[in-house]
Short mmCIF file of N, CA and C in Angstrom, two decimals:
data_model
loop_
_atom_site.label_atom_id
_atom_site.label_comp_id
_atom_site.label_asym_id
_atom_site.label_seq_id
_atom_site.Cartn_x
_atom_site.Cartn_y
_atom_site.Cartn_z
N LYS A 1 75.29 75.60 93.28
CA LYS A 1 74.27 75.13 92.36
C LYS A 1 73.01 74.74 93.10
N LYS A 2 73.18 74.11 94.24
CA LYS A 2 72.03 73.63 95.01
C LYS A 2 71.05 74.75 95.35
N TYR A 3 71.56 75.96 95.60
CA TYR A 3 70.70 77.07 96.00
C TYR A 3 70.57 78.13 94.90
N ASN A 4 70.98 77.79 93.68
CA ASN A 4 70.84 78.70 92.53
C ASN A 4 71.54 80.05 92.76
N ILE A 5 72.71 80.00 93.30
CA ILE A 5 73.48 81.22 93.54
C ILE A 5 74.32 81.51 92.30
N PRO A 6 74.19 82.69 91.73
CA PRO A 6 75.05 83.03 90.59
C PRO A 6 76.52 82.90 90.97
N GLU A 7 77.31 82.32 90.09
CA GLU A 7 78.71 82.01 90.39
C GLU A 7 79.56 83.24 90.70
N ASP A 8 79.23 84.39 90.14
CA ASP A 8 80.04 85.58 90.37
C ASP A 8 79.59 86.38 91.59
N SER A 9 78.68 85.82 92.39
CA SER A 9 78.15 86.53 93.56
C SER A 9 79.06 86.42 94.77
N THR A 10 79.05 87.47 95.56
CA THR A 10 79.62 87.43 96.90
C THR A 10 78.50 86.93 97.80
N VAL A 11 78.73 85.80 98.47
CA VAL A 11 77.68 85.18 99.28
C VAL A 11 77.78 85.64 100.73
N PHE A 12 76.73 86.31 101.18
CA PHE A 12 76.59 86.75 102.56
C PHE A 12 75.67 85.75 103.25
N VAL A 13 76.10 85.19 104.38
CA VAL A 13 75.30 84.18 105.05
C VAL A 13 75.03 84.56 106.50
N TYR A 14 73.77 84.41 106.88
CA TYR A 14 73.39 84.51 108.28
C TYR A 14 72.89 83.15 108.71
N GLY A 15 73.39 82.64 109.80
CA GLY A 15 72.93 81.36 110.33
C GLY A 15 72.62 81.49 111.80
N GLY A 16 71.40 81.10 112.16
CA GLY A 16 71.07 81.13 113.58
C GLY A 16 69.61 81.36 113.84
N ASN A 17 69.35 81.80 115.05
CA ASN A 17 67.98 82.04 115.48
C ASN A 17 67.36 83.19 114.69
N LEU A 18 66.09 83.06 114.41
CA LEU A 18 65.34 84.12 113.74
C LEU A 18 64.20 84.53 114.66
N GLY A 19 64.56 85.30 115.67
CA GLY A 19 63.59 85.75 116.66
C GLY A 19 63.74 87.23 116.93
N LYS A 20 63.01 87.72 117.88
CA LYS A 20 63.04 89.15 118.20
C LYS A 20 64.43 89.65 118.60
N PRO A 21 65.25 88.85 119.31
CA PRO A 21 66.58 89.36 119.68
C PRO A 21 67.48 89.69 118.49
N GLN A 22 67.16 89.16 117.31
CA GLN A 22 67.98 89.44 116.14
C GLN A 22 67.57 90.72 115.42
N GLY A 23 66.51 91.37 115.87
CA GLY A 23 66.09 92.62 115.23
C GLY A 23 65.47 92.35 113.87
N ILE A 24 64.41 91.57 113.85
CA ILE A 24 63.79 91.13 112.60
C ILE A 24 63.35 92.30 111.72
N ASP A 25 62.86 93.37 112.32
CA ASP A 25 62.46 94.52 111.50
C ASP A 25 63.64 95.06 110.69
N PHE A 26 64.82 95.08 111.31
CA PHE A 26 66.01 95.53 110.59
C PHE A 26 66.42 94.51 109.52
N ILE A 27 66.31 93.24 109.82
CA ILE A 27 66.64 92.21 108.81
C ILE A 27 65.72 92.37 107.60
N LEU A 28 64.44 92.66 107.83
CA LEU A 28 63.51 92.90 106.71
C LEU A 28 63.96 94.11 105.90
N GLU A 29 64.44 95.14 106.58
CA GLU A 29 64.95 96.33 105.88
C GLU A 29 66.19 95.99 105.07
N VAL A 30 67.07 95.15 105.63
CA VAL A 30 68.26 94.71 104.90
C VAL A 30 67.84 93.95 103.64
N ILE A 31 66.90 93.03 103.78
CA ILE A 31 66.41 92.25 102.63
C ILE A 31 65.90 93.18 101.54
N GLU A 32 65.13 94.18 101.94
CA GLU A 32 64.54 95.10 100.97
C GLU A 32 65.60 95.92 100.24
N ASN A 33 66.69 96.24 100.91
CA ASN A 33 67.73 97.10 100.33
C ASN A 33 68.91 96.34 99.76
N PHE A 34 68.95 95.02 99.95
CA PHE A 34 70.12 94.25 99.57
C PHE A 34 70.34 94.19 98.05
N ALA A 35 69.29 94.37 97.28
CA ALA A 35 69.43 94.36 95.82
C ALA A 35 70.37 95.46 95.33
N SER A 36 70.56 96.49 96.15
CA SER A 36 71.46 97.59 95.74
C SER A 36 72.94 97.24 95.95
N VAL A 37 73.22 96.07 96.50
CA VAL A 37 74.60 95.61 96.66
C VAL A 37 74.92 94.75 95.44
N GLU A 38 75.76 95.28 94.56
CA GLU A 38 76.06 94.59 93.30
C GLU A 38 76.76 93.26 93.53
N ASN A 39 76.39 92.28 92.70
CA ASN A 39 77.01 90.96 92.71
C ASN A 39 77.00 90.30 94.08
N ALA A 40 75.92 90.49 94.83
CA ALA A 40 75.83 89.92 96.17
C ALA A 40 74.59 89.03 96.27
N PHE A 41 74.73 87.99 97.09
CA PHE A 41 73.63 87.06 97.31
C PHE A 41 73.51 86.85 98.82
N LEU A 42 72.30 86.98 99.33
CA LEU A 42 72.04 86.89 100.76
C LEU A 42 71.40 85.55 101.09
N MET A 43 72.02 84.80 101.99
CA MET A 43 71.46 83.53 102.46
C MET A 43 71.15 83.65 103.94
N ILE A 44 69.92 83.34 104.29
CA ILE A 44 69.50 83.35 105.69
C ILE A 44 69.09 81.93 106.03
N VAL A 45 69.78 81.35 107.02
CA VAL A 45 69.55 79.97 107.41
C VAL A 45 69.18 79.96 108.89
N GLY A 46 68.03 79.42 109.21
CA GLY A 46 67.68 79.34 110.61
C GLY A 46 66.20 79.11 110.81
N ASN A 47 65.84 79.20 112.05
CA ASN A 47 64.46 79.00 112.44
C ASN A 47 64.23 79.79 113.71
N GLY A 48 62.99 79.98 114.03
CA GLY A 48 62.66 80.70 115.25
C GLY A 48 61.29 81.33 115.13
N ALA A 49 60.94 82.10 116.12
CA ALA A 49 59.60 82.69 116.22
C ALA A 49 59.25 83.59 115.04
N GLU A 50 60.25 84.15 114.37
CA GLU A 50 59.99 85.10 113.27
C GLU A 50 60.24 84.51 111.88
N TYR A 51 60.51 83.20 111.82
CA TYR A 51 60.79 82.58 110.52
C TYR A 51 59.63 82.76 109.55
N THR A 52 58.42 82.49 109.99
CA THR A 52 57.25 82.59 109.10
C THR A 52 57.08 84.02 108.60
N ARG A 53 57.30 84.98 109.46
CA ARG A 53 57.20 86.39 109.04
C ARG A 53 58.20 86.70 107.93
N LEU A 54 59.45 86.26 108.11
CA LEU A 54 60.47 86.47 107.08
C LEU A 54 60.10 85.75 105.79
N SER A 55 59.67 84.51 105.91
CA SER A 55 59.31 83.71 104.74
C SER A 55 58.17 84.36 103.96
N ASN A 56 57.14 84.80 104.66
CA ASN A 56 56.01 85.45 103.98
C ASN A 56 56.45 86.73 103.28
N TYR A 57 57.30 87.51 103.94
CA TYR A 57 57.77 88.76 103.35
C TYR A 57 58.56 88.50 102.06
N ILE A 58 59.45 87.53 102.13
CA ILE A 58 60.27 87.19 100.96
C ILE A 58 59.40 86.66 99.83
N ASN A 59 58.51 85.75 100.14
CA ASN A 59 57.64 85.16 99.11
C ASN A 59 56.70 86.18 98.49
N ASN A 60 56.21 87.12 99.27
CA ASN A 60 55.29 88.13 98.75
C ASN A 60 55.98 89.17 97.88
N ASN A 61 57.30 89.31 98.04
CA ASN A 61 58.03 90.32 97.28
C ASN A 61 58.94 89.74 96.21
N ARG A 62 59.11 88.46 96.18
CA ARG A 62 59.87 87.75 95.15
C ARG A 62 61.26 88.35 94.90
N PHE A 63 62.03 88.45 95.96
CA PHE A 63 63.40 88.93 95.83
C PHE A 63 64.22 87.88 95.10
N LYS A 64 65.15 88.32 94.24
CA LYS A 64 65.91 87.39 93.41
C LYS A 64 67.31 87.11 93.93
N ASN A 65 67.82 87.94 94.79
CA ASN A 65 69.20 87.79 95.22
C ASN A 65 69.30 87.26 96.65
N LEU A 66 68.33 86.43 97.03
CA LEU A 66 68.41 85.87 98.37
C LEU A 66 67.71 84.53 98.47
N CYS A 67 68.05 83.84 99.54
CA CYS A 67 67.51 82.50 99.79
C CYS A 67 67.29 82.38 101.29
N LEU A 68 66.11 81.93 101.68
CA LEU A 68 65.80 81.66 103.08
C LEU A 68 65.66 80.16 103.24
N ILE A 69 66.41 79.60 104.18
CA ILE A 69 66.40 78.16 104.41
C ILE A 69 66.02 77.89 105.85
N ASP A 70 65.04 77.01 106.01
CA ASP A 70 64.55 76.63 107.34
C ASP A 70 65.51 75.62 107.96
N LYS A 71 66.55 76.10 108.59
CA LYS A 71 67.62 75.33 109.24
C LYS A 71 68.22 74.26 108.34
N LEU A 72 69.43 73.90 108.69
CA LEU A 72 70.19 72.87 107.96
C LEU A 72 70.87 71.97 108.99
N PRO A 73 71.11 70.72 108.63
CA PRO A 73 71.95 69.90 109.49
C PRO A 73 73.34 70.55 109.59
N LYS A 74 74.00 70.36 110.73
CA LYS A 74 75.29 71.02 110.97
C LYS A 74 76.29 70.77 109.84
N ILE A 75 76.35 69.55 109.33
CA ILE A 75 77.30 69.23 108.25
C ILE A 75 77.03 70.10 107.02
N GLU A 76 75.76 70.25 106.65
CA GLU A 76 75.43 71.08 105.48
C GLU A 76 75.68 72.55 105.76
N TYR A 77 75.39 72.99 106.99
CA TYR A 77 75.66 74.39 107.33
C TYR A 77 77.16 74.67 107.26
N ASP A 78 77.97 73.76 107.79
CA ASP A 78 79.41 73.93 107.73
C ASP A 78 79.91 73.95 106.29
N GLN A 79 79.32 73.14 105.42
CA GLN A 79 79.68 73.15 103.99
C GLN A 79 79.32 74.50 103.37
N LEU A 80 78.21 75.07 103.79
CA LEU A 80 77.82 76.39 103.31
C LEU A 80 78.84 77.44 103.74
N LEU A 81 79.28 77.37 104.99
CA LEU A 81 80.28 78.33 105.46
C LEU A 81 81.59 78.20 104.70
N GLU A 82 81.91 76.99 104.25
CA GLU A 82 83.14 76.79 103.49
C GLU A 82 83.13 77.54 102.16
N VAL A 83 81.96 77.75 101.58
CA VAL A 83 81.89 78.42 100.28
C VAL A 83 81.35 79.85 100.38
N ALA A 84 80.94 80.27 101.56
CA ALA A 84 80.42 81.63 101.74
C ALA A 84 81.58 82.63 101.71
N ASP A 85 81.23 83.89 101.53
CA ASP A 85 82.23 84.96 101.47
C ASP A 85 82.21 85.88 102.68
N VAL A 86 81.03 86.05 103.30
CA VAL A 86 80.87 86.96 104.44
C VAL A 86 79.87 86.35 105.42
N GLY A 87 80.19 86.42 106.70
CA GLY A 87 79.27 85.97 107.74
C GLY A 87 78.55 87.15 108.35
N LEU A 88 77.25 87.01 108.56
CA LEU A 88 76.42 88.10 109.09
C LEU A 88 76.02 87.84 110.54
N ILE A 89 75.97 88.90 111.32
CA ILE A 89 75.47 88.86 112.69
C ILE A 89 74.47 89.99 112.85
N PHE A 90 73.32 89.64 113.40
CA PHE A 90 72.28 90.63 113.67
C PHE A 90 71.85 90.54 115.13
N LEU A 91 71.78 91.69 115.81
CA LEU A 91 71.19 91.79 117.14
C LEU A 91 70.32 93.04 117.18
N ASP A 92 69.23 92.96 117.88
CA ASP A 92 68.30 94.08 118.02
C ASP A 92 69.01 95.27 118.66
N ARG A 93 68.73 96.44 118.16
CA ARG A 93 69.41 97.65 118.64
C ARG A 93 68.97 98.05 120.04
N ARG A 94 67.89 97.46 120.54
CA ARG A 94 67.38 97.86 121.86
C ARG A 94 68.05 97.15 123.03
N PHE A 95 69.01 96.26 122.76
CA PHE A 95 69.72 95.64 123.87
C PHE A 95 70.46 96.71 124.67
N THR A 96 70.41 96.58 125.97
CA THR A 96 71.10 97.54 126.84
C THR A 96 72.22 96.88 127.63
N ILE A 97 72.32 95.56 127.52
CA ILE A 97 73.41 94.85 128.20
C ILE A 97 74.24 94.15 127.12
N PRO A 98 75.52 93.96 127.38
CA PRO A 98 76.37 93.30 126.38
C PRO A 98 75.86 91.90 126.03
N ASN A 99 75.89 91.58 124.77
CA ASN A 99 75.46 90.29 124.25
C ASN A 99 76.51 89.89 123.22
N PHE A 100 77.04 88.69 123.33
CA PHE A 100 78.13 88.29 122.46
C PHE A 100 77.76 87.02 121.71
N PRO A 101 77.33 87.13 120.45
CA PRO A 101 76.89 85.95 119.68
C PRO A 101 78.03 84.97 119.40
N SER A 102 77.79 83.70 119.67
CA SER A 102 78.81 82.67 119.46
C SER A 102 79.10 82.43 117.99
N ARG A 103 78.21 82.85 117.10
CA ARG A 103 78.46 82.60 115.67
C ARG A 103 79.69 83.36 115.17
N LEU A 104 80.14 84.38 115.93
CA LEU A 104 81.36 85.08 115.53
C LEU A 104 82.52 84.10 115.42
N THR A 105 82.68 83.23 116.40
CA THR A 105 83.80 82.29 116.36
C THR A 105 83.64 81.28 115.24
N ALA A 106 82.41 80.91 114.89
CA ALA A 106 82.21 80.00 113.76
C ALA A 106 82.68 80.67 112.46
N TYR A 107 82.34 81.93 112.29
CA TYR A 107 82.79 82.65 111.09
C TYR A 107 84.31 82.77 111.07
N MET A 108 84.89 83.07 112.22
CA MET A 108 86.35 83.18 112.31
C MET A 108 87.01 81.84 111.99
N GLU A 109 86.40 80.76 112.46
CA GLU A 109 86.96 79.42 112.19
C GLU A 109 87.07 79.16 110.69
N TYR A 110 86.09 79.66 109.92
CA TYR A 110 86.10 79.47 108.47
C TYR A 110 86.74 80.63 107.72
N SER A 111 87.43 81.50 108.44
CA SER A 111 88.12 82.66 107.85
C SER A 111 87.18 83.55 107.06
N LEU A 112 85.96 83.71 107.57
CA LEU A 112 84.99 84.59 106.92
C LEU A 112 85.05 85.97 107.55
N PRO A 113 85.11 87.02 106.75
CA PRO A 113 84.96 88.35 107.33
C PRO A 113 83.53 88.47 107.87
N VAL A 114 83.36 89.33 108.85
CA VAL A 114 82.08 89.49 109.52
C VAL A 114 81.48 90.85 109.19
N LEU A 115 80.19 90.85 108.93
CA LEU A 115 79.43 92.09 108.82
C LEU A 115 78.36 92.01 109.90
N ALA A 116 78.49 92.86 110.90
CA ALA A 116 77.59 92.81 112.05
C ALA A 116 76.75 94.08 112.14
N ALA A 117 75.50 93.90 112.52
CA ALA A 117 74.59 95.00 112.83
C ALA A 117 74.02 94.68 114.21
N THR A 118 74.49 95.42 115.20
CA THR A 118 74.11 95.12 116.58
C THR A 118 73.80 96.42 117.32
N ASP A 119 73.39 96.23 118.58
CA ASP A 119 73.24 97.37 119.48
C ASP A 119 74.62 97.96 119.76
N LYS A 120 74.64 99.16 120.26
CA LYS A 120 75.93 99.81 120.53
C LYS A 120 76.52 99.41 121.88
N ASN A 121 75.78 98.64 122.68
CA ASN A 121 76.27 98.25 124.00
C ASN A 121 77.12 96.98 123.99
N THR A 122 77.01 96.19 122.94
CA THR A 122 77.78 94.96 122.89
C THR A 122 79.25 95.24 122.65
N ASP A 123 80.10 94.41 123.25
CA ASP A 123 81.52 94.57 122.98
C ASP A 123 81.93 93.82 121.71
N LEU A 124 80.97 93.22 121.03
CA LEU A 124 81.25 92.56 119.75
C LEU A 124 81.90 93.52 118.77
N LYS A 125 81.40 94.74 118.71
CA LYS A 125 81.97 95.72 117.77
C LYS A 125 83.44 95.99 118.09
N ASP A 126 83.78 95.98 119.38
CA ASP A 126 85.17 96.20 119.78
C ASP A 126 86.05 95.03 119.36
N VAL A 127 85.54 93.81 119.49
CA VAL A 127 86.30 92.62 119.09
C VAL A 127 86.50 92.62 117.57
N ILE A 128 85.46 92.98 116.82
CA ILE A 128 85.58 93.04 115.36
C ILE A 128 86.62 94.08 114.96
N GLU A 129 86.59 95.23 115.61
CA GLU A 129 87.56 96.29 115.31
C GLU A 129 88.97 95.87 115.73
N GLN A 130 89.12 95.37 116.95
CA GLN A 130 90.43 94.96 117.47
C GLN A 130 91.05 93.86 116.62
N SER A 131 90.23 92.91 116.18
CA SER A 131 90.74 91.77 115.43
C SER A 131 90.92 92.08 113.94
N GLY A 132 90.29 93.16 113.46
CA GLY A 132 90.35 93.46 112.02
C GLY A 132 89.59 92.44 111.20
N SER A 133 88.59 91.81 111.81
CA SER A 133 87.89 90.69 111.17
C SER A 133 86.62 91.06 110.44
N GLY A 134 86.26 92.34 110.40
CA GLY A 134 85.03 92.68 109.70
C GLY A 134 84.63 94.12 109.88
N LEU A 135 83.35 94.37 109.60
CA LEU A 135 82.79 95.71 109.68
C LEU A 135 81.54 95.68 110.57
N TRP A 136 81.27 96.79 111.25
CA TRP A 136 80.15 96.88 112.17
C TRP A 136 79.30 98.09 111.84
N SER A 137 77.99 97.92 111.99
CA SER A 137 77.03 99.02 111.90
C SER A 137 76.08 98.90 113.07
N GLU A 138 75.57 100.02 113.52
CA GLU A 138 74.53 99.94 114.55
C GLU A 138 73.26 99.42 113.90
N SER A 139 72.63 98.46 114.55
CA SER A 139 71.38 97.92 114.04
C SER A 139 70.38 99.06 113.88
N GLY A 140 69.74 99.09 112.74
CA GLY A 140 68.81 100.17 112.43
C GLY A 140 69.38 101.19 111.46
N ASP A 141 70.70 101.22 111.33
CA ASP A 141 71.35 102.17 110.41
C ASP A 141 71.55 101.47 109.06
N ILE A 142 70.50 101.47 108.26
CA ILE A 142 70.51 100.73 106.99
C ILE A 142 71.55 101.29 106.03
N LYS A 143 71.74 102.60 106.03
CA LYS A 143 72.71 103.20 105.11
C LYS A 143 74.12 102.69 105.41
N SER A 144 74.51 102.68 106.67
CA SER A 144 75.83 102.19 107.05
C SER A 144 75.97 100.70 106.72
N PHE A 145 74.95 99.91 107.02
CA PHE A 145 75.01 98.47 106.77
C PHE A 145 75.17 98.19 105.28
N ILE A 146 74.37 98.82 104.45
CA ILE A 146 74.45 98.58 103.00
C ILE A 146 75.79 99.07 102.45
N ASN A 147 76.29 100.19 102.94
CA ASN A 147 77.61 100.66 102.51
C ASN A 147 78.70 99.65 102.88
N ASN A 148 78.60 99.08 104.09
CA ASN A 148 79.57 98.07 104.49
C ASN A 148 79.44 96.81 103.64
N ALA A 149 78.22 96.42 103.31
CA ALA A 149 78.01 95.26 102.45
C ALA A 149 78.62 95.52 101.06
N ARG A 150 78.46 96.72 100.56
CA ARG A 150 79.05 97.07 99.26
C ARG A 150 80.57 96.98 99.30
N LYS A 151 81.18 97.49 100.38
CA LYS A 151 82.64 97.41 100.53
C LYS A 151 83.10 95.96 100.46
N LEU A 152 82.42 95.11 101.21
CA LEU A 152 82.83 93.70 101.26
C LEU A 152 82.54 92.98 99.95
N SER A 153 81.44 93.31 99.31
CA SER A 153 81.09 92.65 98.06
C SER A 153 82.05 93.00 96.94
N SER A 154 82.53 94.22 96.94
CA SER A 154 83.34 94.69 95.82
C SER A 154 84.84 94.48 96.00
N ASP A 155 85.27 94.03 97.17
CA ASP A 155 86.71 93.98 97.44
C ASP A 155 87.12 92.61 97.99
N ALA A 156 87.47 91.70 97.10
CA ALA A 156 87.87 90.35 97.49
C ALA A 156 89.13 90.37 98.36
N GLU A 157 90.03 91.29 98.08
CA GLU A 157 91.26 91.38 98.87
C GLU A 157 90.95 91.78 100.32
N LEU A 158 90.04 92.72 100.49
CA LEU A 158 89.62 93.13 101.83
C LEU A 158 88.98 91.96 102.57
N ARG A 159 88.11 91.22 101.89
CA ARG A 159 87.47 90.05 102.51
C ARG A 159 88.53 89.03 102.95
N GLU A 160 89.49 88.77 102.07
CA GLU A 160 90.55 87.81 102.39
C GLU A 160 91.35 88.27 103.61
N GLN A 161 91.74 89.53 103.62
CA GLN A 161 92.53 90.09 104.72
C GLN A 161 91.75 89.99 106.03
N MET A 162 90.48 90.36 106.03
CA MET A 162 89.67 90.31 107.25
C MET A 162 89.45 88.87 107.71
N GLY A 163 89.25 87.97 106.76
CA GLY A 163 89.07 86.56 107.11
C GLY A 163 90.30 85.98 107.78
N VAL A 164 91.46 86.28 107.22
CA VAL A 164 92.72 85.80 107.80
C VAL A 164 92.93 86.42 109.19
N SER A 165 92.64 87.70 109.33
CA SER A 165 92.78 88.38 110.63
C SER A 165 91.85 87.76 111.67
N GLY A 166 90.63 87.44 111.26
CA GLY A 166 89.68 86.83 112.18
C GLY A 166 90.14 85.45 112.62
N ARG A 167 90.65 84.65 111.69
CA ARG A 167 91.14 83.32 112.02
C ARG A 167 92.31 83.40 112.99
N LYS A 168 93.23 84.33 112.75
CA LYS A 168 94.38 84.51 113.63
C LYS A 168 93.91 84.94 115.02
N PHE A 169 92.95 85.85 115.08
CA PHE A 169 92.42 86.31 116.37
C PHE A 169 91.79 85.15 117.13
N LEU A 170 91.05 84.32 116.42
CA LEU A 170 90.44 83.14 117.03
C LEU A 170 91.50 82.23 117.63
N GLU A 171 92.53 81.93 116.85
CA GLU A 171 93.59 81.04 117.32
C GLU A 171 94.36 81.64 118.50
N ASP A 172 94.57 82.95 118.47
CA ASP A 172 95.33 83.61 119.54
C ASP A 172 94.53 83.81 120.82
N ASN A 173 93.21 83.95 120.70
CA ASN A 173 92.42 84.36 121.85
C ASN A 173 91.36 83.37 122.32
N TYR A 174 90.95 82.47 121.47
CA TYR A 174 89.87 81.56 121.85
C TYR A 174 90.28 80.09 121.81
N ASP A 175 91.54 79.82 121.63
CA ASP A 175 92.03 78.45 121.60
C ASP A 175 91.97 77.87 123.02
N ILE A 176 91.46 76.68 123.17
CA ILE A 176 91.27 76.06 124.49
C ILE A 176 92.60 75.87 125.22
N SER A 177 93.67 75.57 124.49
CA SER A 177 94.96 75.37 125.17
C SER A 177 95.45 76.68 125.80
N ASN A 178 95.17 77.82 125.16
CA ASN A 178 95.53 79.11 125.76
C ASN A 178 94.75 79.33 127.05
N THR A 179 93.47 78.99 127.03
CA THR A 179 92.63 79.15 128.21
C THR A 179 93.13 78.27 129.34
N VAL A 180 93.47 77.04 129.04
CA VAL A 180 93.99 76.12 130.06
C VAL A 180 95.28 76.67 130.65
N ASN A 181 96.17 77.17 129.83
CA ASN A 181 97.44 77.73 130.32
C ASN A 181 97.21 78.93 131.24
N ILE A 182 96.23 79.77 130.90
CA ILE A 182 95.90 80.93 131.75
C ILE A 182 95.41 80.44 133.11
N ILE A 183 94.52 79.45 133.11
CA ILE A 183 93.99 78.92 134.35
C ILE A 183 95.10 78.29 135.19
N ILE A 184 95.96 77.52 134.57
CA ILE A 184 97.07 76.86 135.30
C ILE A 184 97.99 77.90 135.92
N LYS A 185 98.27 78.99 135.23
CA LYS A 185 99.13 80.04 135.79
C LYS A 185 98.53 80.63 137.05
N HIS A 186 97.20 80.72 137.11
CA HIS A 186 96.54 81.30 138.28
C HIS A 186 96.46 80.31 139.44
N LEU A 187 96.62 79.02 139.15
CA LEU A 187 96.58 78.03 140.22
C LEU A 187 97.95 77.94 140.86
#
């Protein structure tokens, strides 16, 4: 209610930096094409060097199925993740070295399936595939990204399955006690 999200919408949320490393031109393309994803609502939460550019673009075009929020306190952001349906990750396609966004683990913690658009050099796509926690598109491939958004928006069972798989992967691979045990074995 606070953000005027229609109750029957699948809520896609991006939270984080809004700068050049996120591929802002592609995010603008996603915003422009997101209306073609039925029953979906896009929330972008963050701040950074490109926030004003995004804000001006959204305000000048009056999109109805999205909300841009200039950062939130952690407690409110976590509350948003509790009610969201899909977590988004964006990285510029021009990266040539692996880059692994930490927000993946936040989405996994809340059992959110992930929809990522990144460069092809990151091993994030491999983790998403291995864990069964979401869908990946190469940043810049708007057709693939929108098709993946449609799959997730229209299939609650798929979202649930991917969310559970992501949470299990997080617990099995990123739990601090597992890391401590690995280190102790090597000592």
